[in-house]
Short mmCIF file of C-alpha atoms and ligand atoms in Angstrom, two decimals:
data_model
loop_
_atom_site.label_atom_id
_atom_site.label_comp_id
_atom_site.label_asym_id
_atom_site.label_seq_id
_atom_site.Cartn_x
_atom_site.Cartn_y
_atom_site.Cartn_z
CA MET A 1 43.43 -29.87 -16.91
CA GLN A 2 39.97 -29.19 -15.66
CA PHE A 3 37.85 -27.72 -18.44
CA ASN A 4 35.25 -25.04 -17.82
CA SER A 5 34.27 -24.10 -21.35
CA HIS A 6 31.76 -21.33 -21.78
CA TYR A 7 32.63 -19.06 -24.71
CA ASN A 8 31.55 -21.77 -27.14
CA THR A 9 28.02 -21.66 -25.67
CA LEU A 10 27.51 -18.20 -27.23
CA SER A 11 26.01 -17.67 -30.68
CA PRO A 12 28.33 -19.04 -33.41
CA LYS A 13 28.06 -15.63 -35.08
CA LEU A 14 30.63 -14.49 -32.49
CA TYR A 15 33.42 -16.88 -33.48
CA HIS A 16 34.78 -19.26 -36.06
CA HIS A 17 35.82 -22.80 -35.20
CA GLN A 18 39.09 -23.97 -36.69
CA GLN A 19 42.18 -25.96 -35.75
CA PRO A 20 45.58 -24.25 -35.36
CA LEU A 21 48.05 -24.47 -38.20
CA PRO A 22 51.02 -26.05 -36.39
CA LEU A 23 54.35 -24.27 -36.35
CA LYS A 24 56.63 -26.23 -38.68
CA GLY A 25 59.78 -27.56 -37.03
CA ALA A 26 58.74 -26.18 -33.64
CA LYS A 27 61.40 -26.23 -30.94
CA ALA A 28 61.21 -25.39 -27.25
CA GLY A 29 61.59 -21.69 -26.48
CA HIS A 30 60.69 -21.27 -22.83
CA PHE A 31 58.22 -22.90 -20.47
CA ASN A 32 56.67 -21.43 -17.32
CA ILE A 33 56.29 -24.60 -15.29
CA ALA A 34 55.05 -22.80 -12.17
CA LEU A 35 52.17 -21.36 -14.18
CA ALA A 36 51.39 -24.74 -15.77
CA LYS A 37 51.13 -26.23 -12.28
CA GLN A 38 48.94 -23.34 -11.12
CA LEU A 39 46.70 -24.22 -14.07
CA ASN A 40 46.44 -27.85 -12.92
CA TRP A 41 48.34 -29.23 -15.91
CA SER A 42 48.94 -32.96 -15.46
CA ASP A 43 52.42 -34.47 -15.82
CA GLU A 44 51.31 -35.70 -19.22
CA ASP A 45 50.32 -32.17 -20.33
CA ILE A 46 53.60 -30.80 -18.99
CA GLN A 47 55.52 -33.45 -20.95
CA ALA A 48 53.64 -32.40 -24.08
CA TRP A 49 54.11 -28.64 -23.64
CA VAL A 50 56.04 -28.16 -26.90
CA GLU A 51 53.26 -29.89 -28.88
CA ILE A 52 50.58 -27.84 -27.08
CA CYS A 53 52.47 -24.55 -27.51
CA SER A 54 53.04 -25.17 -31.22
CA GLY A 55 49.51 -26.11 -32.25
CA GLN A 56 50.25 -29.81 -32.72
CA LYS A 57 48.11 -30.98 -29.82
CA THR A 58 44.64 -29.63 -29.04
CA PHE A 59 42.01 -30.94 -26.65
CA ALA A 60 38.95 -33.06 -27.38
CA GLU A 61 37.09 -31.09 -24.69
CA PHE A 62 37.21 -27.80 -26.62
CA GLU A 63 37.03 -27.05 -30.32
CA PRO A 64 39.43 -24.13 -30.92
CA LEU A 65 37.89 -20.87 -32.10
CA ALA A 66 38.77 -17.39 -33.32
CA MET A 67 36.69 -14.59 -31.78
CA VAL A 68 35.31 -11.69 -33.76
CA TYR A 69 35.46 -8.17 -32.34
CA ALA A 70 35.86 -4.60 -33.60
CA GLY A 71 37.65 -1.56 -32.28
CA HIS A 72 38.80 2.02 -32.37
CA GLN A 73 42.46 2.10 -33.34
CA PHE A 74 44.40 5.31 -32.64
CA GLY A 75 41.06 7.04 -32.04
CA GLN A 76 39.47 6.01 -35.34
CA TRP A 77 36.71 3.47 -35.92
CA ALA A 78 38.46 0.47 -37.47
CA GLY A 79 35.41 -1.73 -38.14
CA GLN A 80 35.63 -5.49 -37.80
CA LEU A 81 38.86 -6.91 -36.40
CA GLY A 82 38.96 -10.21 -34.52
CA ASP A 83 41.50 -12.91 -33.72
CA GLY A 84 43.56 -12.73 -36.89
CA ARG A 85 46.31 -15.01 -35.66
CA GLY A 86 45.19 -16.34 -32.29
CA LEU A 87 42.80 -19.08 -31.24
CA LEU A 88 41.09 -19.80 -27.96
CA ILE A 89 42.05 -23.45 -27.46
CA ALA A 90 40.66 -24.08 -23.96
CA GLN A 91 39.05 -22.56 -20.89
CA ILE A 92 40.27 -24.27 -17.75
CA LEU A 93 40.11 -23.92 -13.98
CA ASP A 94 43.23 -22.97 -12.10
CA LYS A 95 44.09 -23.95 -8.53
CA ASN A 96 41.98 -21.03 -7.22
CA HIS A 97 38.99 -22.23 -9.25
CA GLN A 98 39.26 -19.26 -11.52
CA THR A 99 38.56 -19.81 -15.21
CA ILE A 100 41.58 -19.08 -17.38
CA ASP A 101 41.62 -18.90 -21.17
CA LEU A 102 44.37 -20.65 -23.10
CA HIS A 103 44.93 -18.67 -26.28
CA LEU A 104 47.43 -19.78 -28.90
CA LYS A 105 49.01 -16.80 -30.64
CA GLY A 106 50.57 -17.21 -34.09
CA ALA A 107 48.28 -20.15 -34.87
CA GLY A 108 47.55 -19.36 -38.54
CA SER A 109 45.18 -17.16 -40.48
CA THR A 110 41.48 -16.94 -39.69
CA PRO A 111 38.50 -15.28 -41.35
CA TYR A 112 39.48 -12.18 -39.33
CA SER A 113 43.10 -11.94 -40.52
CA ARG A 114 42.44 -9.15 -43.03
CA MET A 115 45.85 -8.57 -44.69
CA GLY A 116 47.84 -10.43 -42.01
CA ASP A 117 49.57 -13.79 -42.38
CA GLY A 118 48.28 -15.29 -39.11
CA ARG A 119 51.79 -15.67 -37.75
CA ALA A 120 53.87 -14.21 -34.93
CA VAL A 121 57.61 -13.61 -34.96
CA LEU A 122 60.06 -14.71 -32.29
CA ARG A 123 60.99 -11.10 -31.47
CA SER A 124 57.48 -9.98 -30.48
CA THR A 125 56.70 -13.33 -28.88
CA ILE A 126 59.63 -13.00 -26.48
CA ARG A 127 58.64 -9.41 -25.73
CA GLU A 128 55.08 -10.45 -24.91
CA TYR A 129 56.19 -13.52 -22.94
CA LEU A 130 58.60 -11.57 -20.71
CA ALA A 131 56.30 -8.55 -20.29
CA GLY A 132 53.35 -10.62 -19.10
CA HIS A 133 55.62 -12.40 -16.64
CA ALA A 134 57.22 -9.14 -15.47
CA LEU A 135 53.86 -7.42 -14.89
CA ASN A 136 52.39 -10.41 -13.05
CA SER A 137 55.43 -10.49 -10.78
CA LEU A 138 55.09 -6.74 -10.19
CA GLY A 139 51.50 -7.25 -9.06
CA VAL A 140 49.92 -5.71 -12.14
CA VAL A 141 47.05 -7.89 -13.35
CA SER A 142 48.00 -9.08 -16.79
CA SER A 143 47.82 -11.88 -19.29
CA ASN A 144 50.68 -14.29 -18.98
CA ALA A 145 51.94 -17.26 -21.00
CA VAL A 146 52.62 -20.92 -20.30
CA GLY A 147 55.34 -21.12 -22.89
CA PHE A 148 56.45 -20.46 -26.42
CA THR A 149 58.06 -22.38 -29.23
CA SER A 150 60.13 -21.13 -32.14
CA SER A 151 60.98 -22.33 -35.60
CA ASP A 152 63.56 -21.78 -38.32
CA GLN A 153 60.70 -21.12 -40.69
CA GLY A 154 60.81 -17.49 -41.77
CA VAL A 155 58.01 -14.97 -41.34
CA GLN A 156 58.18 -11.81 -43.43
CA ARG A 157 58.01 -8.49 -41.62
CA GLU A 158 60.25 -5.50 -42.50
CA LYS A 159 62.80 -8.27 -42.86
CA LEU A 160 62.55 -12.05 -42.72
CA GLU A 161 62.29 -13.13 -39.09
CA ARG A 162 61.98 -16.39 -37.19
CA GLY A 163 58.44 -17.60 -36.52
CA ALA A 164 57.11 -18.49 -33.08
CA MET A 165 53.93 -19.51 -31.28
CA MET A 166 52.93 -18.69 -27.72
CA LEU A 167 50.28 -20.04 -25.39
CA ARG A 168 48.84 -17.01 -23.69
CA THR A 169 46.75 -17.16 -20.53
CA SER A 170 44.26 -14.56 -19.38
CA ASP A 171 41.24 -14.37 -17.11
CA CYS A 172 39.36 -12.99 -20.11
CA HIS A 173 39.68 -12.33 -23.83
CA ILE A 174 36.49 -10.29 -24.09
CA ARG A 175 37.59 -6.88 -25.26
CA LEU A 176 35.77 -3.55 -25.16
CA GLY A 177 35.75 -4.06 -28.92
CA HIS A 178 33.52 -7.14 -28.61
CA PHE A 179 30.68 -4.83 -27.60
CA GLU A 180 31.50 -2.49 -30.45
CA TRP A 181 31.26 -5.34 -32.98
CA ILE A 182 27.96 -6.63 -31.60
CA ASN A 183 26.42 -3.18 -31.43
CA GLN A 184 27.48 -2.37 -34.96
CA TYR A 185 26.84 -5.65 -36.75
CA GLN A 186 24.66 -7.96 -34.64
CA GLY A 187 22.66 -5.89 -32.17
CA ASP A 188 20.24 -8.75 -31.43
CA LEU A 189 23.05 -10.50 -29.50
CA LEU A 190 23.81 -7.60 -27.17
CA THR A 191 21.42 -8.47 -24.32
CA GLU A 192 22.48 -12.10 -24.02
CA PHE A 193 26.18 -11.32 -24.48
CA THR A 194 26.13 -8.68 -21.74
CA GLN A 195 24.22 -11.02 -19.44
CA LYS A 196 26.87 -13.73 -19.99
CA CYS A 197 29.73 -11.30 -19.37
CA ILE A 198 28.15 -10.42 -16.05
CA GLU A 199 27.51 -14.07 -15.11
CA TRP A 200 31.04 -15.17 -16.01
CA HIS A 201 33.11 -12.23 -14.88
CA TYR A 202 31.04 -10.14 -12.46
CA PRO A 203 28.50 -12.51 -10.86
CA LYS A 204 28.08 -10.29 -7.80
CA CYS A 205 26.58 -7.60 -10.07
CA LEU A 206 23.60 -9.89 -10.70
CA GLU A 207 22.47 -9.09 -7.16
CA ALA A 208 22.44 -5.34 -7.80
CA GLU A 209 19.22 -3.48 -8.52
CA GLN A 210 20.58 -2.60 -11.98
CA PRO A 211 23.11 -5.31 -12.91
CA ILE A 212 24.19 -3.57 -16.12
CA LEU A 213 25.06 -0.35 -14.28
CA ALA A 214 26.87 -2.32 -11.58
CA PHE A 215 28.79 -4.21 -14.29
CA ALA A 216 29.72 -1.01 -16.13
CA THR A 217 30.94 0.56 -12.88
CA GLN A 218 33.09 -2.47 -12.10
CA VAL A 219 34.65 -2.55 -15.57
CA ILE A 220 35.41 1.17 -15.23
CA GLN A 221 36.92 0.79 -11.76
CA ASN A 222 39.03 -2.24 -12.70
CA THR A 223 40.40 -0.42 -15.72
CA ALA A 224 41.20 2.65 -13.60
CA VAL A 225 43.08 0.47 -11.08
CA MET A 226 45.02 -1.28 -13.85
CA ILE A 227 46.12 2.01 -15.38
CA ALA A 228 47.08 3.43 -11.96
CA LYS A 229 49.34 0.40 -11.54
CA TRP A 230 50.85 0.89 -15.00
CA GLN A 231 51.70 4.49 -14.08
CA LEU A 232 53.29 3.40 -10.80
CA VAL A 233 55.65 0.86 -12.38
CA GLY A 234 56.32 3.13 -15.37
CA PHE A 235 54.66 0.86 -17.92
CA ALA A 236 53.53 2.33 -21.24
CA HIS A 237 51.25 -0.08 -23.11
CA GLY A 238 51.84 1.56 -26.47
CA VAL A 239 48.60 0.54 -28.27
CA MET A 240 45.62 1.32 -26.05
CA ASN A 241 43.10 0.66 -28.81
CA THR A 242 39.67 -0.49 -27.67
CA ASP A 243 40.39 -3.98 -29.05
CA ASN A 244 43.36 -4.28 -26.70
CA LEU A 245 41.56 -3.58 -23.40
CA ASN A 246 39.45 -6.31 -21.87
CA ILE A 247 36.44 -6.14 -19.60
CA THR A 248 38.16 -7.52 -16.50
CA GLY A 249 40.83 -4.80 -16.45
CA SER A 250 43.80 -7.06 -16.96
CA THR A 251 46.58 -5.97 -19.30
CA LEU A 252 46.29 -7.63 -22.71
CA ASP A 253 48.01 -7.55 -26.10
CA PHE A 254 51.55 -6.38 -25.78
CA GLY A 255 53.28 -5.03 -28.83
CA PRO A 256 55.28 -1.84 -28.74
CA TYR A 257 55.05 -1.42 -24.97
CA GLY A 258 57.87 -0.13 -22.82
CA PHE A 259 58.89 0.23 -19.22
CA MET A 260 59.99 3.81 -18.86
CA GLU A 261 63.62 4.33 -17.93
CA ARG A 262 64.54 8.04 -17.75
CA PHE A 263 61.44 9.79 -16.44
CA ARG A 264 59.91 11.31 -19.55
CA PRO A 265 56.13 11.34 -19.22
CA ASN A 266 55.68 12.30 -22.88
CA TRP A 267 58.02 9.59 -24.13
CA ILE A 268 56.72 7.78 -27.23
CA ASN A 269 57.77 4.18 -26.96
CA ASN A 270 55.78 3.01 -29.97
CA HIS A 271 57.41 4.39 -33.10
CA SER A 272 54.20 3.71 -35.04
CA ASP A 273 52.39 6.20 -32.76
CA HIS A 274 53.29 9.29 -34.77
CA HIS A 275 51.10 11.71 -32.83
CA GLY A 276 51.96 10.44 -29.35
CA ARG A 277 48.38 9.36 -28.57
CA TYR A 278 49.56 6.57 -26.30
CA THR A 279 52.41 8.15 -24.35
CA TYR A 280 52.82 7.26 -20.68
CA GLN A 281 51.22 10.51 -19.50
CA GLN A 282 48.21 10.09 -21.81
CA GLN A 283 47.26 6.64 -20.55
CA PRO A 284 44.81 7.71 -17.81
CA SER A 285 42.85 9.96 -20.16
CA ILE A 286 42.92 7.43 -23.01
CA GLY A 287 41.49 4.85 -20.60
CA HIS A 288 38.65 7.29 -19.90
CA TRP A 289 38.09 7.89 -23.62
CA ASN A 290 37.97 4.14 -24.33
CA LEU A 291 35.47 3.53 -21.54
CA TRP A 292 33.27 6.45 -22.60
CA ASN A 293 33.29 5.01 -26.10
CA TRP A 294 32.45 1.55 -24.72
CA LEU A 295 29.55 2.82 -22.62
CA ASN A 296 27.81 4.02 -25.78
CA ASN A 297 27.40 0.37 -26.70
CA LEU A 298 25.32 -0.21 -23.58
CA VAL A 299 22.77 2.46 -24.51
CA PRO A 300 20.51 -0.01 -26.40
CA LEU A 301 20.20 -2.09 -23.20
CA CYS A 302 17.89 0.52 -21.64
CA PRO A 303 15.60 -1.26 -19.12
CA ALA A 304 11.84 -0.67 -19.30
CA GLU A 305 11.78 1.44 -16.13
CA PHE A 306 14.15 4.08 -17.65
CA ASP A 307 13.55 6.46 -20.48
CA LYS A 308 16.45 6.72 -22.93
CA GLU A 309 17.83 10.01 -21.59
CA GLN A 310 17.70 8.81 -17.98
CA TRP A 311 19.53 5.65 -19.02
CA LYS A 312 22.25 7.60 -20.82
CA ASP A 313 22.66 9.75 -17.70
CA ALA A 314 22.87 6.64 -15.52
CA LEU A 315 25.60 5.21 -17.77
CA ALA A 316 27.47 8.51 -17.73
CA THR A 317 27.30 8.49 -13.93
CA CYS A 318 29.15 5.14 -13.92
CA LEU A 319 32.05 6.86 -15.66
CA GLU A 320 32.28 9.38 -12.84
CA HIS A 321 33.91 6.60 -10.80
CA TYR A 322 36.88 6.50 -13.13
CA GLU A 323 38.89 9.51 -12.04
CA PRO A 324 38.51 9.14 -8.24
CA THR A 325 39.34 5.42 -8.47
CA PHE A 326 42.42 6.14 -10.55
CA LEU A 327 43.58 8.94 -8.26
CA GLU A 328 42.98 6.98 -5.08
CA HIS A 329 45.10 4.06 -6.29
CA TYR A 330 47.75 6.20 -7.93
CA LYS A 331 48.21 8.47 -4.90
CA MET A 332 48.22 5.58 -2.46
CA GLY A 333 50.78 3.69 -4.55
CA LEU A 334 52.97 6.73 -5.08
CA ASN A 335 53.05 7.52 -1.37
CA GLN A 336 53.99 3.91 -0.73
CA LYS A 337 56.83 4.12 -3.24
CA MET A 338 58.00 7.35 -1.60
CA GLY A 339 57.80 6.06 1.97
CA LEU A 340 55.35 8.82 2.87
CA PRO A 341 52.19 8.54 4.95
CA SER A 342 49.02 8.78 2.85
CA PHE A 343 47.18 10.80 5.48
CA HIS A 344 49.72 13.65 5.54
CA LYS A 345 48.50 16.70 3.68
CA ASP A 346 51.89 17.39 2.03
CA SER A 347 52.79 13.84 0.97
CA PHE A 348 51.44 14.00 -2.55
CA ASP A 349 53.00 17.42 -3.24
CA CYS A 350 56.29 16.07 -1.98
CA ALA A 351 56.02 13.06 -4.32
CA MET A 352 55.27 15.40 -7.21
CA ALA A 353 58.37 17.47 -6.36
CA PHE A 354 60.44 14.27 -6.57
CA LEU A 355 58.92 13.37 -9.96
CA ARG A 356 59.59 16.88 -11.26
CA ILE A 357 63.26 16.42 -10.35
CA LEU A 358 63.39 13.05 -12.11
CA GLN A 359 61.83 14.67 -15.16
CA SER A 360 64.02 17.75 -15.34
CA GLU A 361 67.20 15.83 -14.56
CA GLN A 362 66.21 12.89 -16.83
CA LEU A 363 66.90 10.36 -14.08
CA ASP A 364 65.95 6.71 -14.22
CA TYR A 365 62.49 6.21 -12.72
CA THR A 366 63.04 2.74 -11.23
CA GLN A 367 66.57 3.27 -9.90
CA SER A 368 65.76 6.68 -8.42
CA PHE A 369 63.07 5.16 -6.22
CA ILE A 370 65.50 2.42 -5.16
CA ARG A 371 68.05 5.09 -4.25
CA LEU A 372 65.44 6.95 -2.26
CA GLN A 373 64.54 3.70 -0.52
CA ASN A 374 68.22 3.04 0.24
CA LYS A 375 68.58 6.65 1.48
CA GLU A 376 71.31 7.29 -1.09
CA TYR A 377 70.38 10.97 -1.14
CA GLU A 378 73.88 12.18 -1.97
CA THR A 379 74.03 9.88 -5.01
CA ILE A 380 70.79 11.30 -6.35
CA LYS A 381 71.93 14.85 -5.66
CA ASP A 382 75.24 14.22 -7.44
CA ASP A 383 73.26 13.34 -10.57
CA CYS A 384 71.31 16.60 -10.42
CA LEU A 385 72.30 19.82 -12.15
CA ASP A 386 69.84 21.74 -9.97
CA ARG A 387 71.09 20.59 -6.57
CA ARG A 388 69.02 23.24 -4.78
CA ALA A 389 65.78 21.75 -6.07
CA PHE A 390 66.82 18.40 -4.65
CA GLU A 391 67.81 19.91 -1.30
CA SER A 392 64.48 21.67 -1.00
CA PHE A 393 62.65 18.43 -1.86
CA LEU A 394 64.71 16.58 0.73
CA SER A 395 63.96 19.04 3.49
CA LEU A 396 60.21 18.69 2.83
CA TYR A 397 60.60 14.90 2.65
CA ASP A 398 62.47 14.79 5.98
CA SER A 399 60.01 17.12 7.65
CA ILE A 400 57.08 14.86 6.71
CA ARG A 401 58.83 11.66 7.79
CA LYS A 402 60.29 13.10 11.03
CA HIS A 403 57.35 12.27 13.27
CA GLN A 404 56.34 9.02 11.55
CA ASP A 405 57.04 5.34 12.10
CA THR A 406 59.72 5.26 9.41
CA ALA A 407 60.45 1.53 9.87
CA GLU A 408 56.92 0.80 8.76
CA LEU A 409 57.08 3.26 5.86
CA ASP A 410 60.43 1.80 4.75
CA ALA A 411 58.99 -1.71 4.81
CA GLU A 412 56.14 -0.48 2.58
CA MET A 413 58.65 1.03 0.15
CA GLN A 414 60.34 -2.33 -0.28
CA LYS A 415 57.08 -3.88 -1.42
CA ALA A 416 56.46 -1.15 -3.95
CA ASN A 417 59.83 -0.39 -5.56
CA PRO A 418 61.18 -3.00 -7.95
CA HIS A 419 64.90 -3.39 -8.49
CA TYR A 420 64.23 -4.79 -11.94
CA ILE A 421 61.93 -3.91 -14.79
CA LEU A 422 62.09 -5.19 -18.36
CA ARG A 423 64.11 -2.50 -20.10
CA ASN A 424 63.89 -2.57 -23.90
CA HIS A 425 67.61 -3.24 -24.27
CA MET A 426 67.36 -6.22 -21.89
CA ALA A 427 64.60 -7.78 -24.00
CA GLN A 428 66.53 -6.94 -27.15
CA LYS A 429 69.64 -8.80 -26.02
CA ALA A 430 67.56 -11.86 -25.12
CA ILE A 431 65.91 -11.70 -28.56
CA GLU A 432 69.20 -11.45 -30.43
CA LEU A 433 70.58 -14.51 -28.65
CA ALA A 434 67.32 -16.45 -29.09
CA GLU A 435 67.37 -15.71 -32.80
CA ALA A 436 70.69 -17.57 -32.80
CA ASN A 437 69.06 -20.45 -30.89
CA ASP A 438 70.37 -19.48 -27.47
CA PHE A 439 67.51 -19.07 -24.97
CA SER A 440 69.74 -18.68 -21.91
CA GLU A 441 69.17 -14.92 -21.68
CA VAL A 442 65.39 -15.36 -21.93
CA ASP A 443 65.71 -17.75 -19.01
CA ARG A 444 67.92 -15.41 -16.99
CA LEU A 445 65.49 -12.51 -17.45
CA PHE A 446 62.56 -14.79 -16.67
CA GLN A 447 64.18 -15.69 -13.34
CA LEU A 448 65.28 -12.16 -12.53
CA LEU A 449 61.82 -10.75 -13.25
CA SER A 450 60.15 -13.47 -11.16
CA GLN A 451 61.17 -11.58 -8.01
CA PRO A 452 61.56 -7.95 -9.03
CA PHE A 453 61.39 -6.61 -5.48
CA LYS A 454 64.29 -8.76 -4.31
CA LYS A 455 67.89 -7.77 -4.99
CA GLN A 456 69.52 -10.67 -6.82
CA PRO A 457 73.26 -9.96 -7.03
CA ASP A 458 74.07 -13.42 -8.40
CA LEU A 459 71.67 -13.09 -11.30
CA GLU A 460 71.72 -9.39 -12.19
CA GLN A 461 74.01 -7.78 -14.74
CA PRO A 462 75.01 -4.10 -14.84
CA GLN A 463 72.77 -3.37 -17.84
CA ASP A 464 69.71 -4.48 -15.83
CA LEU A 465 70.10 -1.55 -13.48
CA GLY A 466 69.75 1.52 -15.60
CA PRO A 467 69.27 3.03 -19.03
CA LEU A 468 71.91 2.78 -21.71
CA PRO A 469 74.05 5.93 -21.98
CA SER A 470 72.12 8.70 -23.73
CA ASP A 471 74.42 8.62 -26.78
CA VAL A 472 73.48 4.97 -27.51
CA PRO A 473 70.48 4.86 -29.88
CA GLU A 474 67.25 3.62 -28.29
CA VAL A 475 65.83 0.22 -29.26
CA MET A 476 63.07 1.07 -31.76
CA VAL A 477 59.79 -0.74 -31.21
CA SER A 478 56.79 -0.48 -33.50
CA CYS A 479 53.46 -2.18 -34.17
CA SER A 480 55.21 -4.73 -36.40
CA SER A 481 54.90 -8.10 -34.71
P1 AMP B 1 47.25 -5.82 -32.51
O1 AMP B 1 47.78 -4.55 -33.04
O2 AMP B 1 48.26 -6.90 -32.29
O3 AMP B 1 46.33 -5.64 -31.34
O4 AMP B 1 46.33 -6.42 -33.70
C1 AMP B 1 45.24 -5.73 -34.26
C2 AMP B 1 44.46 -6.65 -35.14
O5 AMP B 1 45.27 -7.15 -36.20
C3 AMP B 1 43.91 -7.89 -34.44
O6 AMP B 1 42.68 -8.19 -35.03
C4 AMP B 1 44.95 -8.94 -34.76
O7 AMP B 1 44.44 -10.25 -34.69
C5 AMP B 1 45.33 -8.56 -36.18
N1 AMP B 1 46.68 -9.00 -36.54
C6 AMP B 1 47.85 -8.50 -36.07
N2 AMP B 1 48.89 -9.15 -36.65
C7 AMP B 1 48.37 -10.08 -37.46
C8 AMP B 1 48.92 -11.08 -38.33
N3 AMP B 1 50.23 -11.23 -38.48
N4 AMP B 1 48.05 -11.86 -39.01
C9 AMP B 1 46.74 -11.71 -38.89
N5 AMP B 1 46.15 -10.79 -38.11
C10 AMP B 1 46.95 -10.00 -37.41
MG1 MG B 2 45.23 -6.68 -30.30
#
């Protein structure tokens, strides 16, 4: 590994050094060897992956640390939070010379654990491990994981569950909530912290006339792009609190997330989200709310040449980039999924007509796009109660495509429509087997989700291709992890 440590150069008020508490009786769960190689792990590191992913082996080059941050949870100020069960154990360079954080999750309690036990259970570890892998393979920027270990040692949640530890990777663990903590509790660190965030993550912004405004705009645009991609693959994060969004706009902190199956934009995947704050359809506006809230923390950084009101206006102007960026990426991606030309004036309306059919007929989001791609129009129509609505959509669809280079549009569709997403029941089956010490289903899903855009008849199983029948109860997922 090639170390490129920088977080530990910040004020020690921002973290607490401590060693992980190793997972007792740790056994191999799953290892992402391709990622380890991408991260320049030596053969020796690869050999020792179980020790590294269970907190038994740390590195002399970096003293592990828990970060402090704060956050708004479900729209309410939650005060100080922080890494309550995770430790940054290294910052290393990958093969592209990008700095990647290694963060061990489930590594024991820290001064920021509040009421928590510092542990992670096998169930949520497998969900996070497979989701990060699935999103990365789908082209959605996300944290990932090198591997996880599990243990027979019990961890108490609603019931006693098996414990686990996972080595998460991300280009950044600096959350919007880091700024909230500093602004609230240690304002004297704000200038230097912001400067370092720009140097480490947005160095080009240093060349701008107003680096802070350039930085804010970039954070806003990256977040808008990330959420547009979530919407396109049908991903609902489930807990879009400000402590779970980072400043690079890569997906972080999976708990009660879900990939939508039947197209229900107001579907609540997270059963702890009683008011439906974080439904799929709310995600774009919640992203805006989180960023607006975050920008308030940059108000004290007013440069000498601005008066306070001008500075607030300038920050507010940065947020005006959010909606057009989101819409540009969402519309472009949706047209690509539909096989429609972006320049045609009716393409977006046509895509919306298709989504309305999926919604009213409760059709599977992922499979319906694959059927459209395969031109299985009769199959879709057969699933519709309102066949007229489908026929009218199809005539508009055909009329737009008639004078286009459809071979090119079809090729674009194949890059945008996955055959496989991580359905909750798929993850659940892998978890149930893993809890009985059988990790073969985790491995099968890992392989299947490595190439979601490629049909893999030898690896797929019928339950990978659609939702469970509507009379089978849904897998319940909650914040418990
Ligand atoms: P999350 O909902 O996973 O984003 O976590 C919110 C906050 O609770 C973060 O500060 C976590 O570190 C902390 N937390 C969650 N679970 C635990 C746990 N089992 N032990 C200690 N802290 C936890
Ligand atoms: Mg979190």
